[in-house]
Coordinates of C-alpha atoms in Angstrom, one line a residue:
M1 CA 115.6 123.6 138.9
K2 CA 112.6 121.2 139.6
T3 CA 113.1 117.6 138.6
P4 CA 110.6 115.8 136.3
L5 CA 109.6 113.6 139.3
F6 CA 108.8 116.6 141.4
S7 CA 106.7 118.1 138.6
L8 CA 104.8 114.9 138.2
M9 CA 104.0 114.6 141.9
L10 CA 103.0 118.3 142.0
L11 CA 100.5 117.7 139.1
I12 CA 99.1 114.6 140.8
F13 CA 98.7 116.6 144.1
L14 CA 96.9 119.5 142.4
G15 CA 94.7 117.0 140.6
W16 CA 93.7 115.4 143.9
G17 CA 93.2 118.8 145.5
C18 CA 90.8 120.0 142.8
S19 CA 88.8 116.8 142.3
S20 CA 86.0 117.7 144.7
D21 CA 85.4 121.0 142.9
T22 CA 84.7 119.4 139.6
E23 CA 82.3 116.6 140.5
P24 CA 79.0 117.1 138.7
I25 CA 76.0 117.9 140.8
G26 CA 73.0 115.6 140.5
N27 CA 74.8 112.9 138.6
D28 CA 73.5 109.4 138.1
D29 CA 74.9 108.2 141.4
D30 CA 73.0 110.8 143.4
P31 CA 71.4 108.6 146.2
D32 CA 68.4 110.9 146.5
I33 CA 67.5 110.5 142.8
A34 CA 68.3 106.8 142.8
N35 CA 65.9 106.1 145.7
L36 CA 63.0 108.0 144.3
Y37 CA 59.7 106.1 143.9
F38 CA 57.8 106.3 140.6
P39 CA 54.1 105.3 140.4
P40 CA 53.1 102.8 137.7
D41 CA 52.1 104.4 134.4
D42 CA 49.0 102.4 133.7
S43 CA 47.1 102.3 137.0
A44 CA 45.9 104.5 139.9
D45 CA 48.2 102.7 142.4
W46 CA 50.5 105.1 144.1
E47 CA 52.6 104.1 147.1
T48 CA 52.0 106.2 150.2
I49 CA 54.0 107.2 153.3
S50 CA 52.5 108.7 156.5
P51 CA 53.4 112.1 158.0
D52 CA 54.1 110.3 161.2
D53 CA 56.7 108.1 159.6
L54 CA 58.4 111.2 158.3
G55 CA 58.4 112.9 161.7
W56 CA 56.2 115.8 160.4
D57 CA 54.2 117.9 162.9
T58 CA 50.7 116.4 162.5
E59 CA 49.3 119.1 164.8
A60 CA 50.2 121.7 162.1
Q61 CA 48.3 119.7 159.4
Q62 CA 44.9 121.1 160.3
A63 CA 46.1 124.7 160.0
L64 CA 47.4 123.8 156.5
Y65 CA 44.1 122.2 155.5
N66 CA 42.2 125.2 156.8
L67 CA 44.2 127.6 154.8
L68 CA 43.7 125.6 151.6
E69 CA 40.0 125.3 152.2
E70 CA 39.6 128.9 153.0
K71 CA 41.6 129.9 149.8
N72 CA 39.4 128.1 147.3
T73 CA 41.6 125.1 146.7
K74 CA 40.4 122.2 144.6
A75 CA 43.2 119.7 144.9
F76 CA 46.4 119.5 147.0
I77 CA 49.2 116.9 146.8
I78 CA 52.5 116.5 148.6
L79 CA 55.0 113.9 147.4
K80 CA 58.1 112.9 149.5
D81 CA 60.7 111.1 147.4
G82 CA 57.9 110.3 145.0
K83 CA 55.5 108.8 147.5
L84 CA 52.1 110.3 148.4
V85 CA 52.0 111.9 151.8
V86 CA 49.0 114.1 151.3
E87 CA 46.2 114.0 148.7
W88 CA 43.3 116.2 149.5
Y89 CA 40.3 117.2 147.3
F90 CA 37.8 119.9 148.1
G91 CA 34.2 120.3 147.2
D92 CA 33.2 118.2 144.2
H93 CA 36.7 117.9 142.9
T94 CA 38.1 114.4 142.7
Q95 CA 41.2 112.4 141.8
N96 CA 39.8 112.2 138.2
T97 CA 38.8 115.8 137.7
S98 CA 40.8 117.9 135.2
W99 CA 41.7 121.5 136.0
Y100 CA 43.7 124.1 134.2
W101 CA 47.4 124.7 134.9
A102 CA 47.3 128.3 133.6
S103 CA 50.9 129.6 133.4
A104 CA 52.2 126.8 135.5
G105 CA 51.9 124.9 132.2
K106 CA 54.7 127.1 130.8
T107 CA 57.0 124.6 132.5
L108 CA 55.7 121.8 130.3
T109 CA 56.6 123.9 127.2
A110 CA 60.1 124.6 128.5
F111 CA 60.7 120.9 129.1
T112 CA 59.4 120.0 125.7
V113 CA 61.7 122.6 124.0
G114 CA 64.6 120.9 125.8
I115 CA 63.5 117.5 124.5
A116 CA 63.4 118.9 120.9
Q117 CA 66.9 120.4 121.3
D118 CA 68.1 117.1 122.8
E119 CA 66.8 115.3 119.7
G120 CA 68.6 117.8 117.4
L121 CA 65.4 119.3 116.0
L122 CA 66.3 122.8 117.1
D123 CA 68.8 124.9 118.9
I124 CA 67.6 127.5 121.4
N125 CA 70.4 129.9 120.3
D126 CA 68.9 130.0 116.7
K127 CA 66.9 133.0 115.7
T128 CA 63.2 132.4 116.0
S129 CA 62.6 133.3 112.4
D130 CA 64.5 130.1 111.4
Y131 CA 61.4 128.2 112.6
L132 CA 58.6 130.8 112.2
E133 CA 59.9 132.5 109.0
S134 CA 60.5 136.2 108.6
G135 CA 57.7 138.5 109.4
W136 CA 56.4 136.6 112.4
T137 CA 56.5 140.0 114.2
S138 CA 55.9 143.6 113.2
L139 CA 59.6 144.4 113.9
E140 CA 62.0 145.6 111.3
P141 CA 64.0 142.5 110.0
E142 CA 67.2 143.5 111.8
K143 CA 65.4 143.7 115.1
E144 CA 63.3 140.6 114.5
N145 CA 66.5 138.6 113.8
L146 CA 67.8 139.5 117.2
I147 CA 65.2 137.3 118.8
T148 CA 66.2 133.7 119.5
V149 CA 64.3 130.8 120.9
W150 CA 66.3 131.5 124.1
H151 CA 64.7 134.9 124.4
Q152 CA 61.3 133.3 124.2
L153 CA 62.2 130.9 127.0
T154 CA 63.5 133.7 129.2
M155 CA 60.8 136.4 128.6
T156 CA 63.4 138.7 127.1
S157 CA 62.1 139.1 123.5
G158 CA 61.9 142.9 123.9
M159 CA 58.4 143.1 122.6
N160 CA 55.5 145.0 124.0
P161 CA 53.5 142.8 126.4
L162 CA 50.3 145.0 126.3
A163 CA 48.7 142.7 123.7
F164 CA 49.4 140.0 126.2
D165 CA 48.1 136.8 124.6
C166 CA 48.0 137.8 121.0
V167 CA 50.4 136.0 118.6
A168 CA 49.5 137.8 115.4
P169 CA 52.4 139.8 113.9
N170 CA 50.6 143.1 114.3
C171 CA 50.4 142.5 118.1
L172 CA 54.2 141.8 118.4
N173 CA 55.7 145.2 118.6
Y174 CA 59.1 146.5 119.4
V175 CA 60.0 148.1 122.8
A176 CA 63.6 147.2 123.2
D177 CA 66.3 145.0 121.6
A178 CA 66.0 141.3 122.5
G179 CA 67.8 140.5 125.7
S180 CA 67.8 144.1 127.0
R181 CA 64.7 143.8 129.3
W182 CA 62.6 141.2 131.0
A183 CA 58.8 141.4 130.6
Y184 CA 56.2 138.6 131.2
H185 CA 54.6 138.1 127.8
N186 CA 52.4 135.3 126.7
G187 CA 52.6 135.9 122.9
P188 CA 56.3 135.0 122.3
Y189 CA 56.0 132.2 124.9
T190 CA 53.0 130.6 123.1
L191 CA 54.8 130.7 119.8
L192 CA 57.4 128.4 121.3
Q193 CA 54.9 125.6 120.7
R194 CA 54.8 126.5 117.0
V195 CA 58.6 126.5 117.0
V196 CA 58.7 123.0 118.2
A197 CA 55.9 121.9 115.9
N198 CA 57.6 123.3 112.8
A199 CA 61.0 121.9 113.9
A200 CA 59.4 118.4 114.4
Q201 CA 57.1 118.7 111.4
E202 CA 54.1 117.5 113.5
E203 CA 51.4 119.0 115.6
W204 CA 52.5 120.4 118.9
A205 CA 50.1 118.3 121.0
T206 CA 51.2 115.1 119.1
Y207 CA 54.9 115.8 119.8
F208 CA 54.2 116.7 123.4
N209 CA 52.0 113.6 124.0
T210 CA 54.4 111.1 122.5
H211 CA 57.7 112.6 123.9
L212 CA 56.5 113.7 127.4
R213 CA 52.9 113.1 128.5
N214 CA 52.5 109.4 127.6
K215 CA 56.0 108.4 128.7
I216 CA 55.3 109.3 132.4
G217 CA 51.7 108.3 132.6
M218 CA 50.2 111.7 132.6
D219 CA 46.7 112.5 131.4
G220 CA 45.5 115.9 130.1
F221 CA 45.2 118.0 127.0
W222 CA 46.0 121.4 125.5
L223 CA 43.1 123.8 124.9
S224 CA 43.0 127.3 123.6
T225 CA 40.7 129.2 126.0
N226 CA 40.9 132.5 124.2
G227 CA 41.8 131.6 120.6
S228 CA 45.5 132.6 121.1
N229 CA 47.4 130.7 123.8
N230 CA 47.1 127.1 124.7
V231 CA 46.3 126.1 128.3
Y232 CA 47.0 122.6 129.7
F233 CA 44.3 120.8 131.7
S234 CA 44.9 117.6 133.7
T235 CA 44.3 115.9 137.0
A236 CA 46.4 117.0 140.1
R237 CA 48.2 113.6 140.0
S238 CA 49.4 114.4 136.5
M239 CA 50.9 117.7 137.7
A240 CA 52.6 115.7 140.5
R241 CA 54.0 113.2 138.0
F242 CA 55.6 116.1 136.0
G243 CA 57.0 117.5 139.2
L244 CA 58.5 114.2 140.1
L245 CA 60.1 114.0 136.6
N246 CA 61.8 117.3 137.3
L247 CA 62.8 116.2 140.8
A248 CA 64.5 113.3 139.1
N249 CA 66.4 115.6 136.7
G250 CA 64.5 114.4 133.6
K251 CA 64.4 110.7 134.3
W252 CA 61.4 108.5 134.7
K253 CA 62.2 105.1 136.2
E254 CA 64.9 103.7 133.9
E255 CA 64.1 106.0 131.0
T256 CA 65.7 109.4 130.3
I257 CA 63.0 111.7 129.1
L258 CA 65.3 114.7 128.8
G259 CA 69.0 114.0 128.9
D260 CA 70.5 117.4 128.1
S261 CA 72.1 118.2 131.5
D262 CA 73.1 121.7 130.4
F263 CA 69.6 122.5 129.4
L264 CA 68.2 121.1 132.6
K265 CA 70.6 123.1 134.7
D266 CA 70.0 126.3 132.9
M267 CA 66.2 125.8 133.0
K268 CA 66.3 125.8 136.8
N269 CA 68.8 128.6 137.3
T270 CA 68.8 132.3 136.7
S271 CA 68.6 132.7 132.9
Q272 CA 69.3 136.4 132.5
N273 CA 70.4 139.4 134.5
H274 CA 67.1 141.3 134.7
N275 CA 64.9 139.0 136.8
K276 CA 67.2 136.8 138.9
S277 CA 64.2 134.6 139.9
Y278 CA 63.4 133.4 136.5
G279 CA 64.8 130.4 134.6
Y280 CA 63.5 128.9 131.4
L281 CA 59.8 129.6 132.2
W282 CA 60.3 128.4 135.8
W283 CA 60.2 130.7 138.8
L284 CA 63.1 130.4 141.2
N285 CA 63.4 131.0 144.9
G286 CA 66.6 131.9 146.8
K287 CA 67.8 134.6 144.5
Q288 CA 68.8 138.1 145.6
S289 CA 66.0 139.8 143.8
H290 CA 62.8 139.2 141.7
M291 CA 60.4 140.7 139.3
G292 CA 56.7 139.9 138.7
P293 CA 54.3 139.8 135.8
G294 CA 53.2 143.2 134.5
S295 CA 55.9 145.2 136.2
Q296 CA 59.4 146.5 135.5
I297 CA 60.1 146.9 139.2
V298 CA 62.9 144.8 140.7
F299 CA 62.3 143.8 144.3
D300 CA 65.1 142.9 146.7
G301 CA 64.9 139.5 148.4
F302 CA 63.7 136.0 147.7
L303 CA 60.6 135.3 145.7
I304 CA 59.1 133.1 148.5
P305 CA 60.9 133.8 151.8
N306 CA 59.2 131.0 153.7
A307 CA 60.1 128.3 151.2
P308 CA 63.4 126.5 151.0
T309 CA 65.9 128.5 149.0
D310 CA 66.3 125.7 146.3
T311 CA 62.6 125.7 145.5
F312 CA 61.7 126.1 141.8
A313 CA 58.1 126.4 140.7
G314 CA 55.5 126.6 138.0
L315 CA 53.1 129.4 139.0
G316 CA 49.9 130.2 137.2
K317 CA 46.8 132.5 137.2
D318 CA 44.4 131.8 140.0
D319 CA 47.2 130.3 142.1
Q320 CA 47.9 127.1 140.3
K321 CA 51.1 125.9 142.0
L322 CA 53.8 123.3 141.3
Y323 CA 56.7 123.5 143.7
I324 CA 59.8 121.3 143.6
V325 CA 62.3 121.2 146.4
P326 CA 65.3 119.0 145.6
S327 CA 67.0 119.3 149.0
K328 CA 63.9 117.8 150.7
G329 CA 62.7 115.5 148.0
L330 CA 59.4 117.3 147.8
V331 CA 56.8 118.0 145.1
V332 CA 53.8 120.1 146.1
V333 CA 50.8 120.7 143.9
R334 CA 47.9 123.1 144.5
M335 CA 45.1 123.5 142.0
G336 CA 42.1 125.7 142.5
E337 CA 40.4 129.1 142.1
D338 CA 42.0 132.4 142.9
A339 CA 43.3 132.6 146.5
G340 CA 42.5 136.3 146.6
E341 CA 44.9 138.5 144.6
D342 CA 44.1 137.8 140.9
Q343 CA 47.8 137.5 140.0
L344 CA 49.2 135.8 136.8
G345 CA 51.9 133.9 138.7
P346 CA 53.6 134.6 142.0
S347 CA 51.3 136.0 144.8
S348 CA 51.4 136.4 148.5
F349 CA 49.6 133.1 148.8
D350 CA 52.9 131.4 148.0
N351 CA 54.5 132.7 151.1
A352 CA 51.3 132.2 153.3
L353 CA 51.1 128.6 152.1
W354 CA 54.8 127.9 152.7
E355 CA 54.5 129.3 156.3
K356 CA 52.0 126.5 156.9
L357 CA 54.0 123.9 155.0
S358 CA 57.2 124.8 156.9
A359 CA 55.5 124.4 160.2
Y360 CA 54.1 121.0 159.0
F361 CA 57.5 119.7 157.8
N362 CA 59.4 120.8 160.8

């Protein structure tokens, strides 16, 4: 029979042996996050660091520049640990020119939903009709009530995406039960902004500006370009600021903008079993398979093979790109016109660009 002393020592030993497995990832003591630089919110000053100081291959820089120029780029930024390494503008585009994020702006909406949940205004596991009222779709009530805010965040509402942007009830038609398929669909996504507005009892843009944009020194505005969905427009530096906020796990300097660690973790990891490379409106690299907009085909392999496996990204029409690479402390922004494939999100340009970027960094 074991003595009480033996049992106590065994428990202590087991506790020591398991302690390293239970440490939180990305906690407040993470040295990479603690050492990030944040630009001032009320000026154009932004600390820089040279590629030479980082040991990057400056001979590969010209090939990167040539690709960007050839592929109709307007603005391109690279941050390393928050500091500007590269800031290039092409044609008549300048540091002060606003450009559309397209679907890369979905990441702004996901983050703002997280803020609203963090404030106790909503719960993403609630059914959407709690915030939009019954009849927001053309579905039978029992099917409509299966759809939650979480399904809107993960593109798993089960509705027909053919009327892609439309948010009217007669456009939101049943295909499958919520959660049973993944399909890229702007309508349910766009209505997330109405969910937040109704939960907060104020206009979407007002809530977004006061709780996110203004707190990190972003500029920009939401504009409906087709009468249905809202598109965000801003300078490239503002997109870089938002990327830096996500690199810092929702913190800006000493202020926590989004403190719900579970939401942040889930937002940047596989959210459902259909498209492994999709989180909460963010695209994810390093997963075993991926799907793309407008298709039900599952492709084996990483979304962007040439990019680091921990890359997560906001990807939009005409190759608007926001890449974040935590392991390397990188934020990469590309704004511009279509690079050649007319895709709504991921395209082969991602991999071509990361081929040049990898050569530059290494």
